[in-house]
mmCIF file of C-alpha atoms in Angstrom:
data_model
loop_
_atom_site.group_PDB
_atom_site.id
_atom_site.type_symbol
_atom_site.label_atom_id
_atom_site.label_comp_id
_atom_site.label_asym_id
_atom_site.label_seq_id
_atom_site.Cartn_x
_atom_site.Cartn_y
_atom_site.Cartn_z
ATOM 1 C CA UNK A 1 3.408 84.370 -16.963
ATOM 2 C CA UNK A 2 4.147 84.156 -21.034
ATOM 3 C CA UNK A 3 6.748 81.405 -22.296
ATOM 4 C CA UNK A 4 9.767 84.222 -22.382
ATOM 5 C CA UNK A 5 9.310 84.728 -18.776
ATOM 6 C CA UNK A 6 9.348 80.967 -17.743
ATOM 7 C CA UNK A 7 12.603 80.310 -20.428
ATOM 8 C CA UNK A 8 14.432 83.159 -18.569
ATOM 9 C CA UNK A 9 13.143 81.913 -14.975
ATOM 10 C CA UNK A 10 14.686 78.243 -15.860
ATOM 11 C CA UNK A 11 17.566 79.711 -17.514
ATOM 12 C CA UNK A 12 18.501 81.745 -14.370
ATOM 13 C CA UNK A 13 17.443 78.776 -11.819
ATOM 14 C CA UNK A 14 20.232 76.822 -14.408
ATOM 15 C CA UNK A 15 22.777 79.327 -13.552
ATOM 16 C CA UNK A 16 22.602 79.275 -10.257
ATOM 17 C CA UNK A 17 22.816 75.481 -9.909
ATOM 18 C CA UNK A 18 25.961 75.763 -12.037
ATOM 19 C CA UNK A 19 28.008 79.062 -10.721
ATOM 20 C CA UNK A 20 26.539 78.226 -6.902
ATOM 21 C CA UNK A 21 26.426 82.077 -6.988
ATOM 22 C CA UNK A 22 22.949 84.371 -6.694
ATOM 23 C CA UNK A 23 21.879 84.856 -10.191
ATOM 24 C CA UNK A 24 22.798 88.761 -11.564
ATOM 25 C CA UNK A 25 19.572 90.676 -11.117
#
């Protein structure tokens, strides 16, 4: 796993916390 794939793996885990929603694929 590279540093772009963990920033956009914590950014999605971040929208889901906020929204409450499953994150957009």
């Amino acid at each position: 796993m590279n540093i772009g794939d963990l920033c956009v793996f914590e950014f999605k885990k971040a929208v889901e916390q906020k929204s409450g929603n499953q994150p957009m694929s």
